[in-house]
Tab-separated table of C-alpha atoms (C1' of nucleotides) in Angstrom:
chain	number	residue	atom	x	y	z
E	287	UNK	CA	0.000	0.000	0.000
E	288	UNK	CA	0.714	3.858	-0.360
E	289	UNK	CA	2.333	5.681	2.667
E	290	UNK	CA	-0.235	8.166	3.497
E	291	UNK	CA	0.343	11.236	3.321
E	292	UNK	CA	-0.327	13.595	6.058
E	293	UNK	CA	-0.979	16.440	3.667
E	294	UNK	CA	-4.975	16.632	4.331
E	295	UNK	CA	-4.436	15.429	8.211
E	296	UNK	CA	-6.289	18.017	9.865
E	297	UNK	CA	-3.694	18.405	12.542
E	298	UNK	CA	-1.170	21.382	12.441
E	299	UNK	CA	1.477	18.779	13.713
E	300	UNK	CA	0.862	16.056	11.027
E	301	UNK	CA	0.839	18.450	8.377
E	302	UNK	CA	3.987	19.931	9.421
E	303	UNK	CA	5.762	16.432	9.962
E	304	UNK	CA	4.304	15.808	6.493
E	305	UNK	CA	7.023	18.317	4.999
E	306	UNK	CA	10.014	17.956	7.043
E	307	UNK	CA	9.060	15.175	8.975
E	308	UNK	CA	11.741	13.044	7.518
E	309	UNK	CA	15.633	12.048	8.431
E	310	UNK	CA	17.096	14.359	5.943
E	311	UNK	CA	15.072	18.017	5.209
E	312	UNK	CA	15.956	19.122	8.811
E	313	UNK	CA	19.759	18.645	8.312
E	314	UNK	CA	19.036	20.117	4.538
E	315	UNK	CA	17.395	23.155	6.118
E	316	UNK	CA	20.193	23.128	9.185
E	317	UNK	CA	23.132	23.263	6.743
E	318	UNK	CA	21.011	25.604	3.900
E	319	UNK	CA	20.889	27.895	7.450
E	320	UNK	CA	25.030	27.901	7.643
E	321	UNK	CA	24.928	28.761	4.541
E	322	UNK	CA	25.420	26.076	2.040
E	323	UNK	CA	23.978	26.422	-1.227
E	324	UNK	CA	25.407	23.640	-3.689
E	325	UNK	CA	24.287	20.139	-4.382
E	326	UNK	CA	27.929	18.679	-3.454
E	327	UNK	CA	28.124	20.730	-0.750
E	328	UNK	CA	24.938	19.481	0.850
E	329	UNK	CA	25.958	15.925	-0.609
E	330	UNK	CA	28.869	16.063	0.822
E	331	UNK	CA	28.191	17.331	4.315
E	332	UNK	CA	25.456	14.956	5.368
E	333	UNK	CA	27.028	11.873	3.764
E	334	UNK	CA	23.618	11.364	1.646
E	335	UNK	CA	23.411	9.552	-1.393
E	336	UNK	CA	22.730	11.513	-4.350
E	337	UNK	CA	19.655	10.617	-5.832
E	338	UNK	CA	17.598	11.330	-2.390
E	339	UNK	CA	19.433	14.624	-1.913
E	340	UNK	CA	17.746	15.529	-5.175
E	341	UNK	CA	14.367	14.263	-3.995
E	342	UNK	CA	14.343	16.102	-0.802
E	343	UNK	CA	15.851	19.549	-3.077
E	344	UNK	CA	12.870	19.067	-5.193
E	345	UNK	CA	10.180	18.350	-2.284
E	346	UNK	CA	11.615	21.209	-0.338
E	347	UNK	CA	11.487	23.547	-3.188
E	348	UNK	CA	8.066	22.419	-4.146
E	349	UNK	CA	7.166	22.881	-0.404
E	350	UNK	CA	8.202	26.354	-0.514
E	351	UNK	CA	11.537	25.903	1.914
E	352	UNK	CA	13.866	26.014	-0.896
E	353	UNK	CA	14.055	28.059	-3.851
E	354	UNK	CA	16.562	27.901	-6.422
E	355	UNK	CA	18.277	30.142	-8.035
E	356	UNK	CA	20.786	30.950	-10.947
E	357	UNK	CA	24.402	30.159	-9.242
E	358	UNK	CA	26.087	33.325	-8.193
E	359	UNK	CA	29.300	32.786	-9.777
E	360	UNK	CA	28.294	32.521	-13.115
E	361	UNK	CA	28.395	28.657	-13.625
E	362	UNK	CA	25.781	27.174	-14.996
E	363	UNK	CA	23.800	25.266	-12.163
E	364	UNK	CA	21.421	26.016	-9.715
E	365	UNK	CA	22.017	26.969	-6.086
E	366	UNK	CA	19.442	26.586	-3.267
E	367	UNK	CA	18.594	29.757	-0.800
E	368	UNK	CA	15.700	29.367	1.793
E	369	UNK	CA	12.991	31.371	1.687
E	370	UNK	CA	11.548	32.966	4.381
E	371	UNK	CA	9.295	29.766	4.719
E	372	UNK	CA	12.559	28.244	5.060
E	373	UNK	CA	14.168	30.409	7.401
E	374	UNK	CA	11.695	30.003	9.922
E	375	UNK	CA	12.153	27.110	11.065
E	376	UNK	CA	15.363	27.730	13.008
E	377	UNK	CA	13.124	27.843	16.033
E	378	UNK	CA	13.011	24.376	15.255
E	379	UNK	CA	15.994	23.427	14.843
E	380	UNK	CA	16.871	25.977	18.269
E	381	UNK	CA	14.448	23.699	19.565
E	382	UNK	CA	15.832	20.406	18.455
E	383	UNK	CA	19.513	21.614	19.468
E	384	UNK	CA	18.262	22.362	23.088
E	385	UNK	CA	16.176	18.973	23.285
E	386	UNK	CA	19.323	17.046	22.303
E	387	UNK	CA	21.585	18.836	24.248
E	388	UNK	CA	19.749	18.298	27.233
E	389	UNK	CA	19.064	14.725	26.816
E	390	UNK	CA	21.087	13.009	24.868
E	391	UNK	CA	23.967	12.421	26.286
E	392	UNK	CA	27.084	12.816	24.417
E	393	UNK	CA	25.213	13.882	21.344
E	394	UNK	CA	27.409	17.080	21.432
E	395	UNK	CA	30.825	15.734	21.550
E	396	UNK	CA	32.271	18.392	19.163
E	397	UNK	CA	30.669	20.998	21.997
E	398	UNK	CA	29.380	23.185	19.426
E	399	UNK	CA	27.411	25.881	20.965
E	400	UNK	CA	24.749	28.462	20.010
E	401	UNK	CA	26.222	32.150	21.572
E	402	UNK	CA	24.756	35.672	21.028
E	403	UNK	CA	26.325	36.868	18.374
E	404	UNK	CA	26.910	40.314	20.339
E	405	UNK	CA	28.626	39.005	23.480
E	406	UNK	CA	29.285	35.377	22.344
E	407	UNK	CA	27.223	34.241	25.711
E	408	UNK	CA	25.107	31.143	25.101
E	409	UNK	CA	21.347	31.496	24.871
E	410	UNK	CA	18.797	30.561	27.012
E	411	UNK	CA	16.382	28.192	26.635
E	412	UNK	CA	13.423	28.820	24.198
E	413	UNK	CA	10.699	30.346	26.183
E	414	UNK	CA	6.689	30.132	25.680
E	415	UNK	CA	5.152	33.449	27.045
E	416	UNK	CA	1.484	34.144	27.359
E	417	UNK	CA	-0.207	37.398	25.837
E	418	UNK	CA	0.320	38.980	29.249
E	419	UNK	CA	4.283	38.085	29.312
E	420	UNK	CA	4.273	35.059	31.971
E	421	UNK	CA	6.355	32.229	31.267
E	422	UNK	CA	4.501	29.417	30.566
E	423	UNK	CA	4.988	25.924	30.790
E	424	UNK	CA	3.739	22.879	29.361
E	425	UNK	CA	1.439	22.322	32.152
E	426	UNK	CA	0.156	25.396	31.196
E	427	UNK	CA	-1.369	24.735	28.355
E	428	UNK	CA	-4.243	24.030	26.818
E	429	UNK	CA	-5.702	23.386	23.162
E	430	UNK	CA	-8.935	24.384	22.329
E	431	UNK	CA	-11.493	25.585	18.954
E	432	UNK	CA	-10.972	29.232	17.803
E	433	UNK	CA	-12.725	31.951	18.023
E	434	UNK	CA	-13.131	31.789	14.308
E	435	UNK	CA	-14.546	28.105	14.532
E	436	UNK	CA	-16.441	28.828	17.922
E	437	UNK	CA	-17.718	31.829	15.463
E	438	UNK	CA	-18.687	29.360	13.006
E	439	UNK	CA	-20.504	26.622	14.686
E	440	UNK	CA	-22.439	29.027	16.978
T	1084	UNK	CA	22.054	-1.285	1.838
T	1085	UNK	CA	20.745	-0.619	5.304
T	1086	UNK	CA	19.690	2.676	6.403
T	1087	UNK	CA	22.185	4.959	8.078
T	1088	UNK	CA	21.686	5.617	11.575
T	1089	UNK	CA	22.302	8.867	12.822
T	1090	UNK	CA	23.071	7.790	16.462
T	1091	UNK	CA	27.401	8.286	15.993
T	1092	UNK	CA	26.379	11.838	14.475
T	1093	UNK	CA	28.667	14.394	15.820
T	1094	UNK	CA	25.600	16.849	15.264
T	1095	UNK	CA	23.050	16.845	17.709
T	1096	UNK	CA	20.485	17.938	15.978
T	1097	UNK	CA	21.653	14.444	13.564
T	1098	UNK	CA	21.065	12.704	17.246
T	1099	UNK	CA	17.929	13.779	17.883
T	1100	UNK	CA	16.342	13.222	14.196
T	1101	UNK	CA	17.444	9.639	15.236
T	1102	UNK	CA	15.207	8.945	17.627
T	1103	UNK	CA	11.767	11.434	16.494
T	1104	UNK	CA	12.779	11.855	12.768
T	1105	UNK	CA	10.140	10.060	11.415
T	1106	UNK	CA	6.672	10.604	10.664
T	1107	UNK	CA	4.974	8.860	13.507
T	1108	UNK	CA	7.441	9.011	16.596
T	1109	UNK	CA	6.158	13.047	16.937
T	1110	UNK	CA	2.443	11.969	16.711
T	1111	UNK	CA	2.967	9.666	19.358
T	1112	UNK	CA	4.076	12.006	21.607
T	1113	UNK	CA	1.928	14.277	20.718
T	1114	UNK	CA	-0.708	12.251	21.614
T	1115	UNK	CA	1.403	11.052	24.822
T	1116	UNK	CA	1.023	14.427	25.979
T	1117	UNK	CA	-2.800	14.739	25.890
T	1118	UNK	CA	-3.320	12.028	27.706
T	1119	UNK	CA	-3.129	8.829	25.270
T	1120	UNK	CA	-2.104	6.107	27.361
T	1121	UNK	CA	-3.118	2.893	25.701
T	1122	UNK	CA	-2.019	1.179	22.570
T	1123	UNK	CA	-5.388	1.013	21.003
T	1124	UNK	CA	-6.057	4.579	21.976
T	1125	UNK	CA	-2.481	5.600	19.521
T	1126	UNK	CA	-3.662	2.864	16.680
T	1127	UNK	CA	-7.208	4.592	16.403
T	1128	UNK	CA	-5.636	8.048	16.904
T	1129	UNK	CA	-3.383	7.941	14.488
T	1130	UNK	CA	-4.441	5.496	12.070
T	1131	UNK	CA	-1.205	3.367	12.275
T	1132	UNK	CA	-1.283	0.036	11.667
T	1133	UNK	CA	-0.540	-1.736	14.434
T	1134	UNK	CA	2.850	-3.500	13.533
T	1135	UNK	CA	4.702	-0.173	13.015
T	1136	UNK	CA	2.864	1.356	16.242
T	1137	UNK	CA	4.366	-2.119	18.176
T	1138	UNK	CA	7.619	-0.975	16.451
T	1139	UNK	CA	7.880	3.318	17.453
T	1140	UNK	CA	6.457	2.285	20.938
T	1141	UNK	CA	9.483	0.045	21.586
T	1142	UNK	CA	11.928	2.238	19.930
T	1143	UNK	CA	10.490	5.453	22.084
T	1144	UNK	CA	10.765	3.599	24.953
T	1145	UNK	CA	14.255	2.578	24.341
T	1146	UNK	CA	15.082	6.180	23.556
T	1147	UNK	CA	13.920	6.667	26.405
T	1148	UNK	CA	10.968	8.851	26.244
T	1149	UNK	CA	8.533	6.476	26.631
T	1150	UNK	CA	7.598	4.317	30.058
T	1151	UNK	CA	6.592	1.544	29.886
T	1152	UNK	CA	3.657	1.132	33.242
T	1153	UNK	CA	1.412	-1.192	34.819
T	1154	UNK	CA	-2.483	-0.502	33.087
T	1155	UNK	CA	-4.061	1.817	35.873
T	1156	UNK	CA	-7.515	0.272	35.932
T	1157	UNK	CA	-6.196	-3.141	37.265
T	1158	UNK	CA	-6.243	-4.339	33.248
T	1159	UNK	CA	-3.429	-6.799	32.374
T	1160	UNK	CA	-1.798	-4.726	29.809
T	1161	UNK	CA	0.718	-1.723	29.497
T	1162	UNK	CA	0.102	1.681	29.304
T	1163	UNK	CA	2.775	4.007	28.079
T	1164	UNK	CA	3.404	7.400	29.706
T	1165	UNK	CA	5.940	10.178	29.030
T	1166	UNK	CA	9.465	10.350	30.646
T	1167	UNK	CA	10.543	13.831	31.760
T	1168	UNK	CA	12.774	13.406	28.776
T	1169	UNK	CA	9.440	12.507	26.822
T	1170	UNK	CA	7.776	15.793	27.987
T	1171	UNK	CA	10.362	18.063	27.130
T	1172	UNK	CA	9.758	17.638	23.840
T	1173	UNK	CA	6.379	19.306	24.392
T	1174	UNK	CA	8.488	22.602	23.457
T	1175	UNK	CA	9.560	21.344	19.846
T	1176	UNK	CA	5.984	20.404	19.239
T	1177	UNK	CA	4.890	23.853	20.108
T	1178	UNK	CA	7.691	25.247	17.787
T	1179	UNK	CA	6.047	22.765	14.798
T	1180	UNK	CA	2.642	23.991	15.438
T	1181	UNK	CA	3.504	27.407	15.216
T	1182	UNK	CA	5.758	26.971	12.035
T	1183	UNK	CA	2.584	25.274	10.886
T	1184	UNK	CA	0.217	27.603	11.231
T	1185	UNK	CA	2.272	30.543	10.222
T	1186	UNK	CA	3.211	29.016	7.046
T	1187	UNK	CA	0.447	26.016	5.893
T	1188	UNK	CA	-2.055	27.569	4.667
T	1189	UNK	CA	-5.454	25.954	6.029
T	1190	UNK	CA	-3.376	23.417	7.987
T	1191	UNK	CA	-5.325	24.337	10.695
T	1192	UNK	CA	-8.945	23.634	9.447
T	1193	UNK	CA	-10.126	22.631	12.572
T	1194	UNK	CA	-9.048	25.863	14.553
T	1195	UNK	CA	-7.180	24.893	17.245
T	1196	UNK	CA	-5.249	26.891	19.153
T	1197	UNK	CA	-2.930	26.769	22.169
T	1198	UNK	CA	-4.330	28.854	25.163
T	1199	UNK	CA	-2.616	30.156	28.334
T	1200	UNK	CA	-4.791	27.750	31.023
T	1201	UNK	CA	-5.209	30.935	33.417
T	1202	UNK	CA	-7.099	33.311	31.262
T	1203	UNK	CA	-7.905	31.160	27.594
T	1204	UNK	CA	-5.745	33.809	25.758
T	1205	UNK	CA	-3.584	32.387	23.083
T	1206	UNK	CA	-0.254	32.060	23.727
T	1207	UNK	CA	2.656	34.151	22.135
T	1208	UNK	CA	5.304	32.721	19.537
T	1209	UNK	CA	8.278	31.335	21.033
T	1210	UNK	CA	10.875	33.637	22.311
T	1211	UNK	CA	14.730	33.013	22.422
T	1212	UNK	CA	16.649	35.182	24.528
T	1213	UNK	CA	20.485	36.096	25.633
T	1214	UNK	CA	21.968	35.516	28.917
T	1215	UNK	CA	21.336	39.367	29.333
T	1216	UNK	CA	17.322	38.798	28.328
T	1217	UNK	CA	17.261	40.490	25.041
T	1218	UNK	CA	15.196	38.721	21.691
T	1219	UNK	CA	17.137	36.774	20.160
T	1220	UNK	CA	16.480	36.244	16.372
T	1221	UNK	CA	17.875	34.153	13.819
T	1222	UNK	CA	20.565	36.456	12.683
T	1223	UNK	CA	21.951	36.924	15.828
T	1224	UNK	CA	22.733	34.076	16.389
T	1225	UNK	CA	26.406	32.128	16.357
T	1226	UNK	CA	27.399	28.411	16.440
T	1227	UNK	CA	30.695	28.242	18.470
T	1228	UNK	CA	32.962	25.692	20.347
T	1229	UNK	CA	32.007	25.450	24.219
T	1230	UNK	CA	34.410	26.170	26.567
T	1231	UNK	CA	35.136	23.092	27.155
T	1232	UNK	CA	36.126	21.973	24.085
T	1233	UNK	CA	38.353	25.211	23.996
T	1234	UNK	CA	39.673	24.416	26.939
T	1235	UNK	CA	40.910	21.254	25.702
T	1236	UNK	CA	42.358	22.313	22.936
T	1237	UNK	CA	44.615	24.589	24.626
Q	345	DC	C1'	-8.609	-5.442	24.658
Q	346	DC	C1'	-3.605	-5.889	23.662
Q	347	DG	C1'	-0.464	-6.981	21.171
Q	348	DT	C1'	2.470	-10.330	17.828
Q	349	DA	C1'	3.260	-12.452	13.390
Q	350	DT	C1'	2.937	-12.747	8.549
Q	351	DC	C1'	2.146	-11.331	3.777
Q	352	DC	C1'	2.659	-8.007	0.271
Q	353	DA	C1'	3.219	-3.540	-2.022
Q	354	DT	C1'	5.530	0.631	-1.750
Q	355	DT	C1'	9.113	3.530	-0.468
Q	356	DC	C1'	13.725	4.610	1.076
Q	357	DC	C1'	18.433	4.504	0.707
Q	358	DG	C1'	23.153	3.602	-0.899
Q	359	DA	C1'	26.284	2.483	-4.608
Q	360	DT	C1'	27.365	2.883	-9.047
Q	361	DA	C1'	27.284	4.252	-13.696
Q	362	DC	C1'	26.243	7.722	-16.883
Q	363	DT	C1'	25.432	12.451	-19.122
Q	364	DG	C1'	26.687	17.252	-19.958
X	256	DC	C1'	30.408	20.142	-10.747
X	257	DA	C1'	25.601	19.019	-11.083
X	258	DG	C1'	22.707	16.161	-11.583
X	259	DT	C1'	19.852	11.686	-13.688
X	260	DA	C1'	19.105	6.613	-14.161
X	261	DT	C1'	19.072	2.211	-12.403
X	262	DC	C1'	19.653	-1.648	-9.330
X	263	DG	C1'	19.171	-4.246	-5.097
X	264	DG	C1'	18.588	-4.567	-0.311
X	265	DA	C1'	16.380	-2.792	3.676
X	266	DA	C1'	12.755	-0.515	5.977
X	267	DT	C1'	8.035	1.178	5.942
X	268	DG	C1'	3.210	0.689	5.975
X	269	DG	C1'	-1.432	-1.531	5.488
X	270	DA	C1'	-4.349	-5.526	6.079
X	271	DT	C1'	-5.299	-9.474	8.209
X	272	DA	C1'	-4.865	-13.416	10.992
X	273	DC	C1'	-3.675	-15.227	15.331
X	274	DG	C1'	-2.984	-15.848	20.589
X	275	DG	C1'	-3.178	-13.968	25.566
DNA sequence: CCGTATCCATTCCGATACTG
DNA sequence: CAGTATCGGAATGGATACGG
């Protein structure tokens, strides 16, 4: 059978794992972030075989992530930029860094860090704030209809 | 060829795409964290078939994030509850639901929206900050060797 | 109700070869 | 360098059947 696609799942989540809910369009978007641009470059930093680095270029172009563009130094191929799509999902990956960091252990052997770029300090933790400015936390959550589709079925 | 496991990554984000890069391991937490506790519970959820929900159950709770407990109504069977590990992912979920709704357009049919508990307002995006307390955004930020590693190199 | 086991189609992935 | 084409093995996913 088909994998199913979580295109038309009506959750937010499932529709967002449905794009880059795969092993490689994170690291695609992670390196595309530092800056790489190139097929081999991409190719050649995550160690992926060819063929699905161009599948995940063209699903993450045709997803809006990726766009390509003529090269910039006059050769003849393409290069891939992120759009702003693209771009933001560093929270993400901020996010994904942080989980990892915390608890995995040894997953950051190489002890790369993320620092303010102004001070070099690291950052702190991503933080959920209500409309009012608390800090919230995951107990303080809740999910429930919109206004819009309270609106709607009232 | 088999598939490549990201586990020996030096990049942690590689790490943690090992364990919840996939299209259900996310759901399943997701689920996990609104209360799902029983396997039948995730199959209907989700619409998984049940051999591959067997499968990400086990590998969750080898990662870790997943416990495995005696059924709390006196039932023979297991129930599976978050770790603390397991629960701290709560915050990249938040970060893909935002991303989603921001940027799939009508992947939120259903309207739902996370709400601040206290007062049923929704809740801001998610906020990176310095050491000092000042927004953070994606350009200011730097990807540096830790001290440690520094330190050991000197 | 809770899984496990099996069958089968599809997809994924890596290696390689090939084109321009 | 930048891809495309193809092949084979592994993993994924759905359906169903089976046992506790």
């Amino acid at each position: 059978m088909k994998k199913k696609s979580f295109a038309e799942a009506e959750c937010p989540i499932a529709r967002a794992l449905d794009v880059v809910g795969d092993w490689w369009s994170l690291q695609i978007v992670r390196d595309a972030l530092r800056g790489v641009r190139r097929f081999t470059d991409f190719a050649q930093g995550l160690g992926v075989a060819k063929n699905i680095l161009a599948d995940r270029l063209k699903r993450l172009v045709g997803a809006g992530i990726l766009q390509v563009v003529p090269a910039s130094d006059g050769s003849a191929y393409n290069e891939y930029v992120l759009t702003a799509k693209g771009r933001d999902l560093w929270v993400l990956l901020v996010a994904l860094r942080q989980w990892s960091d915390r608890w995995i252990p040894g997953a950051n052997e190489y002890g790369q860090v993320l620092v303010d770029a102004q001070n070099g300090e690291p950052v702190a933790p991503l933080e959920l704030h209500a409309s009012d400015g608390r800090k919230l936390d995951l107990t303080d959550l809740r999910l429930v209809a919109s206004a819009s589709t309270r609106a709607k079925s009232a």
